[in-house]
Amino acid sequence: MTTGNIHLLSDTLAAAKAENRAALVAYLPAGFPTVDGGIEAIKAVFDGGADVVEVGLPHSDPVLDGPVIQTADDIALRGGVRIADVMRTVKEAHAATGKPVLVMTYWNPIDRYGVERFTEELAAAGGAGCILPDLPVQESALWREHADKHGLATVFVVAPSSKDARLATITAAGSGFVYAASLMGVTGTRASVGAEAADLVRRTRATTDLPVCVGLGVSDAEQAREVADFADGVIVGSAFVKRILDADGDQAAALKAVRELAAELAAGVRRGA
């Protein structure tokens, strides 16, 4: 039986902590701007200094994602992206870099595809796990059983609105790390990530030993440094997607832009070290 790379994910986050810094976690959707172009973009982001990459499974109704990622998802879906393409993206990105690659997906596509089949294929591709923003913990037993069997992390999302008892329930069920949404709302770049996120990390850490990574709103090195002061990982998505959109179909320019952004953010998460 193939096992996924949850240990590689845990080791990578632990290594960043040992260097007294936060990990840089990047997000890019599969199939954007094309399947092959998306794979190259992920390699470029790793090359620039990302520690972990989340591959988005494009969805027609992404409740957590703001307009930039919705635009990218739309491009991917119109290009005909399939779950098989997501798996190939994970496989090639991991094989080329040896780094941990997760999938971020809403529950509906997994449910339709089949939990056993999805976890088996993700593990076979070398995936490290899944971030499941809309799967309620109390309905996650089947997923977690198969994820555990295949060596995959189950990353749940917590929000500033989560009460302490709820945080404890969520973190007890999760593995790999906890995704802390820094504010109420959708993904996108923000002027400030702010105090709410720091408070959420503090409350989440009180319930678990898992690393806590903060996403939603980080777009530049200064914000990355700000979040790195209190979080174990800094998650950046829309800013990378926007660089590719801004390149307007010029693949070389897009790869250069995301590599440079990764390098700037990687410097940001190290600056407080």
Coordinates of N, CA and C in Angstrom, one line a residue, residues 1-175:
M1 N 0.8 -1.2 0.0 CA 0.0 0.0 0.0 C 0.9 1.3 0.0
T2 N 0.5 2.2 -0.9 CA 1.3 3.4 -0.9 C 0.9 4.3 0.3
T3 N 1.9 4.9 0.8 CA 1.6 5.9 1.9 C 2.1 7.3 1.5
G4 N 1.3 8.2 1.9 CA 1.5 9.6 1.6 C 2.6 10.2 2.4
N5 N 2.8 11.5 2.3 CA 4.0 12.2 2.9 C 3.7 13.1 4.1
I6 N 2.8 12.6 4.9 CA 2.5 13.4 6.1 C 3.8 13.6 7.0
H7 N 4.7 12.6 7.0 CA 5.9 12.8 7.8 C 6.8 13.8 7.2
L8 N 6.9 13.9 5.9 CA 7.7 14.9 5.2 C 7.1 16.3 5.5
L9 N 5.8 16.4 5.5 CA 5.2 17.7 5.9 C 5.6 18.1 7.4
S10 N 5.4 17.2 8.3 CA 5.7 17.4 9.7 C 7.2 17.8 9.9
D11 N 8.1 17.0 9.2 CA 9.5 17.3 9.3 C 9.9 18.6 8.7
T12 N 9.2 19.0 7.6 CA 9.5 20.3 7.0 C 9.1 21.5 7.9
L13 N 7.9 21.4 8.5 CA 7.5 22.4 9.5 C 8.4 22.4 10.7
A14 N 8.8 21.2 11.2 CA 9.7 21.2 12.3 C 11.1 21.8 12.0
A15 N 11.6 21.6 10.8 CA 12.9 22.1 10.4 C 12.8 23.6 10.3
A16 N 11.7 24.2 9.9 CA 11.6 25.7 9.9 C 11.6 26.2 11.3
K17 N 10.9 25.5 12.2 CA 10.9 25.9 13.6 C 12.3 25.8 14.2
A18 N 13.0 24.8 13.8 CA 14.4 24.6 14.3 C 15.3 25.8 13.9
E19 N 14.9 26.4 12.7 CA 15.7 27.5 12.2 C 15.1 28.8 12.8
N20 N 14.2 28.7 13.7 CA 13.6 29.8 14.4 C 12.9 30.8 13.4
R21 N 12.2 30.2 12.5 CA 11.4 31.0 11.6 C 10.1 30.3 11.3
A22 N 9.2 31.0 10.6 CA 8.0 30.4 10.1 C 8.2 29.7 8.8
A23 N 7.4 28.7 8.5 CA 7.5 28.1 7.1 C 6.7 28.9 6.1
L24 N 7.1 28.9 4.9 CA 6.3 29.6 3.8 C 5.5 28.6 3.1
V25 N 4.2 28.7 3.1 CA 3.3 27.8 2.5 C 2.6 28.6 1.3
A26 N 2.8 28.1 0.1 CA 2.2 28.8 -1.1 C 1.0 28.0 -1.6
Y27 N 0.1 28.7 -2.2 CA -1.1 28.1 -2.8 C -1.2 28.4 -4.3
L28 N -1.4 27.4 -5.1 CA -1.7 27.6 -6.5 C -2.7 26.6 -7.0
P29 N -3.7 27.0 -7.8 CA -4.7 26.1 -8.3 C -4.1 25.2 -9.4
A30 N -4.5 23.9 -9.4 CA -4.1 23.0 -10.5 C -4.8 23.5 -11.8
G31 N -4.1 23.3 -12.9 CA -4.7 23.6 -14.2 C -4.7 25.0 -14.6
F32 N -3.9 25.8 -13.8 CA -3.9 27.3 -14.0 C -2.4 27.7 -14.2
P33 N -2.1 28.4 -15.4 CA -3.1 28.7 -16.4 C -3.4 27.5 -17.3
T34 N -2.6 26.5 -17.3 CA -2.8 25.2 -17.9 C -2.3 24.2 -16.9
V35 N -2.5 22.9 -17.2 CA -2.0 21.9 -16.3 C -0.5 21.9 -16.2
D36 N 0.1 21.9 -17.4 CA 1.6 22.0 -17.4 C 2.1 23.3 -16.9
G37 N 1.5 24.4 -17.2 CA 1.9 25.7 -16.7 C 1.8 25.8 -15.2
G38 N 0.7 25.1 -14.7 CA 0.6 25.1 -13.2 C 1.7 24.3 -12.5
I39 N 2.0 23.2 -13.1 CA 3.1 22.4 -12.5 C 4.4 23.2 -12.5
E40 N 4.7 23.9 -13.6 CA 5.9 24.7 -13.7 C 5.9 25.9 -12.7
A41 N 4.7 26.4 -12.5 CA 4.6 27.5 -11.5 C 4.9 27.0 -10.1
I42 N 4.4 25.8 -9.8 CA 4.7 25.3 -8.4 C 6.2 25.0 -8.3
K43 N 6.8 24.5 -9.3 CA 8.3 24.3 -9.2 C 9.0 25.6 -9.0
A44 N 8.5 26.6 -9.7 CA 9.2 28.0 -9.6 C 9.0 28.5 -8.2
V45 N 7.8 28.3 -7.6 CA 7.6 28.8 -6.2 C 8.5 28.1 -5.2
F46 N 8.6 26.8 -5.4 CA 9.5 26.0 -4.5 C 11.0 26.5 -4.7
D47 N 11.3 26.7 -6.0 CA 12.6 27.2 -6.3 C 12.9 28.6 -5.7
G48 N 11.9 29.4 -5.5 CA 12.0 30.7 -4.9 C 12.2 30.6 -3.4
G49 N 11.8 29.5 -2.8 CA 11.9 29.4 -1.4 C 10.7 28.9 -0.6
A50 N 9.6 28.6 -1.2 CA 8.5 28.0 -0.5 C 8.9 26.7 0.2
D51 N 8.4 26.4 1.3 CA 8.6 25.2 2.0 C 7.6 24.1 1.7
V52 N 6.4 24.5 1.5 CA 5.2 23.7 1.3 C 4.3 24.3 0.2
V53 N 3.7 23.5 -0.6 CA 2.7 24.1 -1.6 C 1.4 23.4 -1.4
E54 N 0.3 24.2 -1.4 CA -1.0 23.6 -1.5 C -1.5 23.8 -2.9
V55 N -1.9 22.6 -3.5 CA -2.5 22.7 -4.9 C -4.0 22.7 -4.7
G56 N -4.6 23.8 -5.3 CA -6.0 23.9 -5.2 C -6.7 23.0 -6.3
L57 N -7.8 22.4 -5.8 CA -8.6 21.6 -6.7 C -9.7 22.6 -7.2
P58 N -9.7 23.1 -8.4 CA -10.6 24.1 -8.9 C -12.1 23.7 -8.7
H59 N -12.9 24.6 -8.2 CA -14.3 24.3 -7.8 C -15.1 25.5 -8.3
S60 N -16.3 25.1 -8.8 CA -17.2 26.1 -9.4 C -17.8 27.1 -8.4
D61 N -17.8 26.7 -7.1 CA -18.4 27.5 -6.1 C -17.5 27.5 -4.8
P62 N -16.3 28.2 -5.0 CA -15.4 28.2 -3.9 C -15.7 29.2 -2.7
V63 N -16.3 28.6 -1.7 CA -16.8 29.5 -0.6 C -15.8 30.3 0.1
L64 N -14.6 29.8 0.2 CA -13.5 30.5 1.0 C -12.7 31.4 0.1
D65 N -12.8 31.3 -1.2 CA -11.9 32.0 -2.1 C -12.4 33.3 -2.6
G66 N -11.6 34.3 -2.6 CA -11.9 35.6 -3.2 C -11.8 35.6 -4.7
P67 N -12.0 36.8 -5.3 CA -12.1 37.0 -6.7 C -10.9 36.6 -7.5
V68 N -9.7 36.8 -7.0 CA -8.5 36.4 -7.7 C -8.4 34.9 -7.9
I69 N -8.6 34.2 -6.9 CA -8.6 32.7 -7.0 C -9.8 32.2 -7.8
Q70 N -10.9 32.8 -7.6 CA -12.1 32.4 -8.4 C -11.8 32.6 -9.9
T71 N -11.1 33.6 -10.3 CA -10.8 33.9 -11.7 C -9.9 32.7 -12.2
A72 N -8.9 32.4 -11.4 CA -8.0 31.3 -11.7 C -8.7 29.9 -11.8
D73 N -9.6 29.7 -10.9 CA -10.4 28.4 -10.9 C -11.2 28.4 -12.2
D74 N -11.8 29.5 -12.5 CA -12.6 29.6 -13.7 C -11.8 29.2 -15.0
I75 N -10.6 29.8 -15.1 CA -9.7 29.5 -16.2 C -9.4 28.0 -16.3
A76 N -9.1 27.4 -15.1 CA -8.7 26.0 -15.0 C -9.9 25.1 -15.4
L77 N -11.1 25.5 -14.9 CA -12.3 24.7 -15.2 C -12.7 24.8 -16.7
R78 N -12.5 26.0 -17.3 CA -12.8 26.1 -18.7 C -11.8 25.4 -19.5
G79 N -10.6 25.2 -19.0 CA -9.6 24.4 -19.6 C -9.8 22.9 -19.5
G80 N -10.8 22.5 -18.7 CA -11.2 21.1 -18.6 C -10.4 20.4 -17.6
V81 N -9.9 21.0 -16.5 CA -9.1 20.4 -15.5 C -10.0 19.3 -14.8
R82 N -9.3 18.2 -14.5 CA -10.0 17.0 -13.8 C -9.2 16.6 -12.6
I83 N -9.8 15.8 -11.8 CA -9.1 15.3 -10.6 C -7.8 14.6 -11.0
A84 N -7.8 13.9 -12.1 CA -6.6 13.2 -12.6 C -5.5 14.3 -12.8
D85 N -5.8 15.5 -13.3 CA -4.8 16.5 -13.5 C -4.3 17.1 -12.2
V86 N -5.2 17.1 -11.2 CA -4.7 17.5 -9.9 C -3.7 16.5 -9.3
M87 N -4.0 15.3 -9.5 CA -3.1 14.2 -9.0 C -1.7 14.3 -9.7
R88 N -1.8 14.5 -11.1 CA -0.6 14.6 -11.8 C 0.2 15.9 -11.4
T89 N -0.5 16.9 -11.1 CA 0.2 18.1 -10.6 C 1.0 17.9 -9.3
V90 N 0.3 17.2 -8.4 CA 0.9 16.8 -7.1 C 2.1 15.9 -7.4
K91 N 1.9 14.9 -8.2 CA 3.0 13.9 -8.4 C 4.2 14.6 -9.0
E92 N 4.0 15.4 -10.1 CA 5.2 16.0 -10.8 C 5.9 17.0 -9.9
A93 N 5.1 17.8 -9.2 CA 5.7 18.9 -8.4 C 6.5 18.2 -7.2
H94 N 5.9 17.2 -6.6 CA 6.7 16.5 -5.5 C 7.9 15.8 -6.1
A95 N 7.7 15.1 -7.2 CA 8.9 14.3 -7.8 C 10.0 15.2 -8.1
A96 N 9.7 16.4 -8.7 CA 10.7 17.3 -9.1 C 11.5 18.0 -8.0
T97 N 10.8 18.1 -6.8 CA 11.4 19.0 -5.8 C 11.7 18.2 -4.5
G98 N 11.0 17.1 -4.2 CA 11.1 16.4 -3.0 C 10.4 17.1 -1.8
K99 N 9.6 18.1 -2.1 CA 9.0 18.9 -1.1 C 7.6 18.5 -0.8
P100 N 7.0 18.8 0.3 CA 5.6 18.4 0.6 C 4.6 19.2 -0.2
V101 N 3.6 18.5 -0.8 CA 2.6 19.1 -1.6 C 1.2 18.6 -1.1
L102 N 0.4 19.5 -0.7 CA -1.0 19.1 -0.2 C -2.0 19.5 -1.3
V103 N -3.2 19.0 -1.2 CA -4.3 19.4 -2.0 C -5.3 20.2 -1.1
M104 N -5.8 21.3 -1.6 CA -6.8 22.1 -0.9 C -8.1 21.9 -1.7
T105 N -9.1 21.3 -1.1 CA -10.3 21.1 -1.9 C -11.6 21.2 -1.0
Y106 N -12.6 21.5 -1.6 CA -13.9 21.4 -1.0 C -14.4 20.0 -1.0
W107 N -15.3 19.6 -0.1 CA -15.7 18.2 0.1 C -16.4 17.6 -1.1
N108 N -17.2 18.3 -1.7 CA -18.1 17.7 -2.8 C -17.3 16.9 -3.9
P109 N -16.2 17.5 -4.4 CA -15.5 16.7 -5.4 C -14.9 15.3 -4.9
I110 N -14.5 15.3 -3.6 CA -14.0 14.1 -3.1 C -15.1 13.1 -2.8
D111 N -16.2 13.6 -2.4 CA -17.4 12.8 -2.1 C -17.8 12.1 -3.4
R112 N -17.9 12.9 -4.5 CA -18.3 12.3 -5.7 C -17.3 11.3 -6.3
Y113 N -16.0 11.6 -6.1 CA -14.9 10.8 -6.7 C -14.8 9.5 -5.9
G114 N -15.1 9.6 -4.6 CA -14.9 8.4 -3.7 C -13.7 8.6 -2.8
V115 N -13.9 8.5 -1.5 CA -12.9 8.8 -0.5 C -11.7 7.8 -0.6
E116 N -12.0 6.6 -0.7 CA -11.0 5.6 -0.8 C -10.1 5.8 -2.0
R117 N -10.8 6.0 -3.2 CA -10.0 6.2 -4.4 C -9.2 7.5 -4.3
F118 N -9.8 8.6 -3.8 CA -9.1 9.9 -3.7 C -7.8 9.8 -2.8
T119 N -8.0 9.2 -1.7 CA -6.8 9.1 -0.7 C -5.8 8.2 -1.3
E120 N -6.2 7.1 -1.9 CA -5.2 6.1 -2.5 C -4.4 6.8 -3.6
E121 N -5.1 7.5 -4.5 CA -4.4 8.2 -5.6 C -3.5 9.3 -5.1
L122 N -4.0 10.1 -4.1 CA -3.2 11.2 -3.6 C -1.9 10.6 -2.9
A123 N -2.0 9.6 -2.2 CA -0.8 8.9 -1.5 C 0.1 8.4 -2.6
A124 N -0.4 7.8 -3.6 CA 0.4 7.2 -4.7 C 1.1 8.4 -5.5
A125 N 0.5 9.5 -5.5 CA 1.1 10.7 -6.2 C 2.2 11.3 -5.3
G126 N 2.4 10.9 -4.1 CA 3.3 11.5 -3.2 C 2.8 12.7 -2.4
G127 N 1.5 12.8 -2.4 CA 0.9 13.9 -1.7 C 1.1 13.8 -0.2
A128 N 1.0 15.0 0.5 CA 1.2 15.0 1.9 C -0.1 15.1 2.7
G129 N -1.2 15.4 2.0 CA -2.4 15.4 2.7 C -3.4 16.4 2.1
C130 N -4.4 16.8 2.8 CA -5.5 17.6 2.2 C -5.9 18.7 3.2
I131 N -6.2 19.8 2.7 CA -6.9 20.9 3.5 C -8.3 20.9 3.1
L132 N -9.2 20.8 4.0 CA -10.6 20.6 3.8 C -11.4 21.7 4.4
P133 N -11.6 22.9 3.8 CA -12.2 24.0 4.5 C -13.6 23.9 4.8
D134 N -14.4 23.0 4.1 CA -15.8 23.0 4.4 C -16.3 21.6 4.9
L135 N -15.3 20.7 5.3 CA -15.7 19.5 5.9 C -15.9 19.6 7.4
P136 N -17.1 19.5 7.9 CA -17.3 19.6 9.4 C -16.6 18.4 10.1
V137 N -15.9 18.7 11.2 CA -15.2 17.7 11.9 C -16.1 16.5 12.3
Q138 N -17.3 16.8 12.7 CA -18.2 15.7 13.1 C -18.6 14.8 12.0
E139 N -18.3 15.2 10.7 CA -18.7 14.4 9.6 C -17.4 13.9 8.9
S140 N -16.3 13.9 9.6 CA -15.0 13.6 8.9 C -14.5 12.3 9.2
A141 N -15.2 11.4 9.9 CA -14.6 10.1 10.3 C -14.2 9.3 9.2
L142 N -15.0 9.1 8.1 CA -14.6 8.3 7.0 C -13.4 8.8 6.3
W143 N -13.4 10.1 6.1 CA -12.2 10.7 5.4 C -10.9 10.4 6.3
R144 N -11.0 10.7 7.6 CA -9.8 10.6 8.4 C -9.3 9.1 8.5
E145 N -10.3 8.2 8.5 CA -9.9 6.8 8.5 C -9.0 6.4 7.3
H146 N -9.5 6.9 6.1 CA -8.7 6.6 4.9 C -7.4 7.4 4.8
A147 N -7.5 8.7 5.2 CA -6.3 9.5 5.2 C -5.2 8.9 6.1
D148 N -5.6 8.5 7.3 CA -4.7 7.9 8.2 C -4.1 6.6 7.7
K149 N -4.9 5.8 7.0 CA -4.4 4.5 6.4 C -3.4 4.8 5.3
H150 N -3.5 5.9 4.7 CA -2.6 6.2 3.5 C -1.6 7.2 3.9
G151 N -1.4 7.6 5.1 CA -0.3 8.5 5.5 C -0.5 9.9 5.0
L152 N -1.7 10.4 5.1 CA -2.0 11.7 4.6 C -2.5 12.6 5.8
A153 N -2.1 13.9 5.8 CA -2.5 14.8 6.8 C -4.0 15.3 6.5
T154 N -4.7 15.5 7.6 CA -6.0 16.1 7.5 C -6.0 17.5 8.1
V155 N -6.0 18.5 7.3 CA -5.8 19.9 7.8 C -7.2 20.6 7.8
F156 N -7.6 21.0 9.0 CA -8.9 21.7 9.2 C -8.6 23.2 9.3
V157 N -9.6 23.9 9.0 CA -9.6 25.4 9.1 C -10.3 25.9 10.3
V158 N -9.6 26.8 11.1 CA -10.2 27.5 12.2 C -10.3 28.9 11.9
A159 N -11.3 29.6 12.5 CA -11.5 31.0 12.2 C -11.6 31.8 13.5
P160 N -11.5 33.1 13.4 CA -11.6 34.0 14.6 C -12.9 33.8 15.4
S161 N -14.0 33.3 14.6 CA -15.3 33.1 15.3 C -15.3 31.8 16.1
S162 N -14.3 30.9 15.9 CA -14.4 29.6 16.5 C -14.2 29.8 18.0
K163 N -15.1 29.3 18.8 CA -15.0 29.3 20.3 C -13.9 28.3 20.7
D164 N -13.4 28.5 21.9 CA -12.3 27.7 22.4 C -12.6 26.2 22.4
A165 N -13.8 25.8 22.9 CA -14.2 24.4 22.9 C -14.2 23.8 21.5
R166 N -14.7 24.7 20.6 CA -14.8 24.2 19.2 C -13.3 24.1 18.6
L167 N -12.5 25.0 18.9 CA -11.1 24.9 18.5 C -10.5 23.5 19.0
A168 N -10.7 23.2 20.2 CA -10.2 21.9 20.8 C -10.7 20.7 20.0
T169 N -12.0 20.7 19.7 CA -12.6 19.6 18.9 C -11.9 19.5 17.5
I170 N -11.7 20.7 16.9 CA -11.1 20.7 15.5 C -9.7 20.2 15.5
T171 N -8.9 20.8 16.5 CA -7.5 20.5 16.5 C -7.2 19.0 16.9
A172 N -8.1 18.5 17.7 CA -7.9 17.1 18.1 C -8.1 16.1 17.0
A173 N -8.9 16.5 16.0 CA -9.2 15.7 14.9 C -8.2 15.8 13.7
G174 N -7.5 17.0 13.7 CA -6.6 17.3 12.6 C -5.3 16.7 12.7
S175 N -4.5 16.8 11.6 CA -3.1 16.3 11.6 C -2.3 17.2 10.6

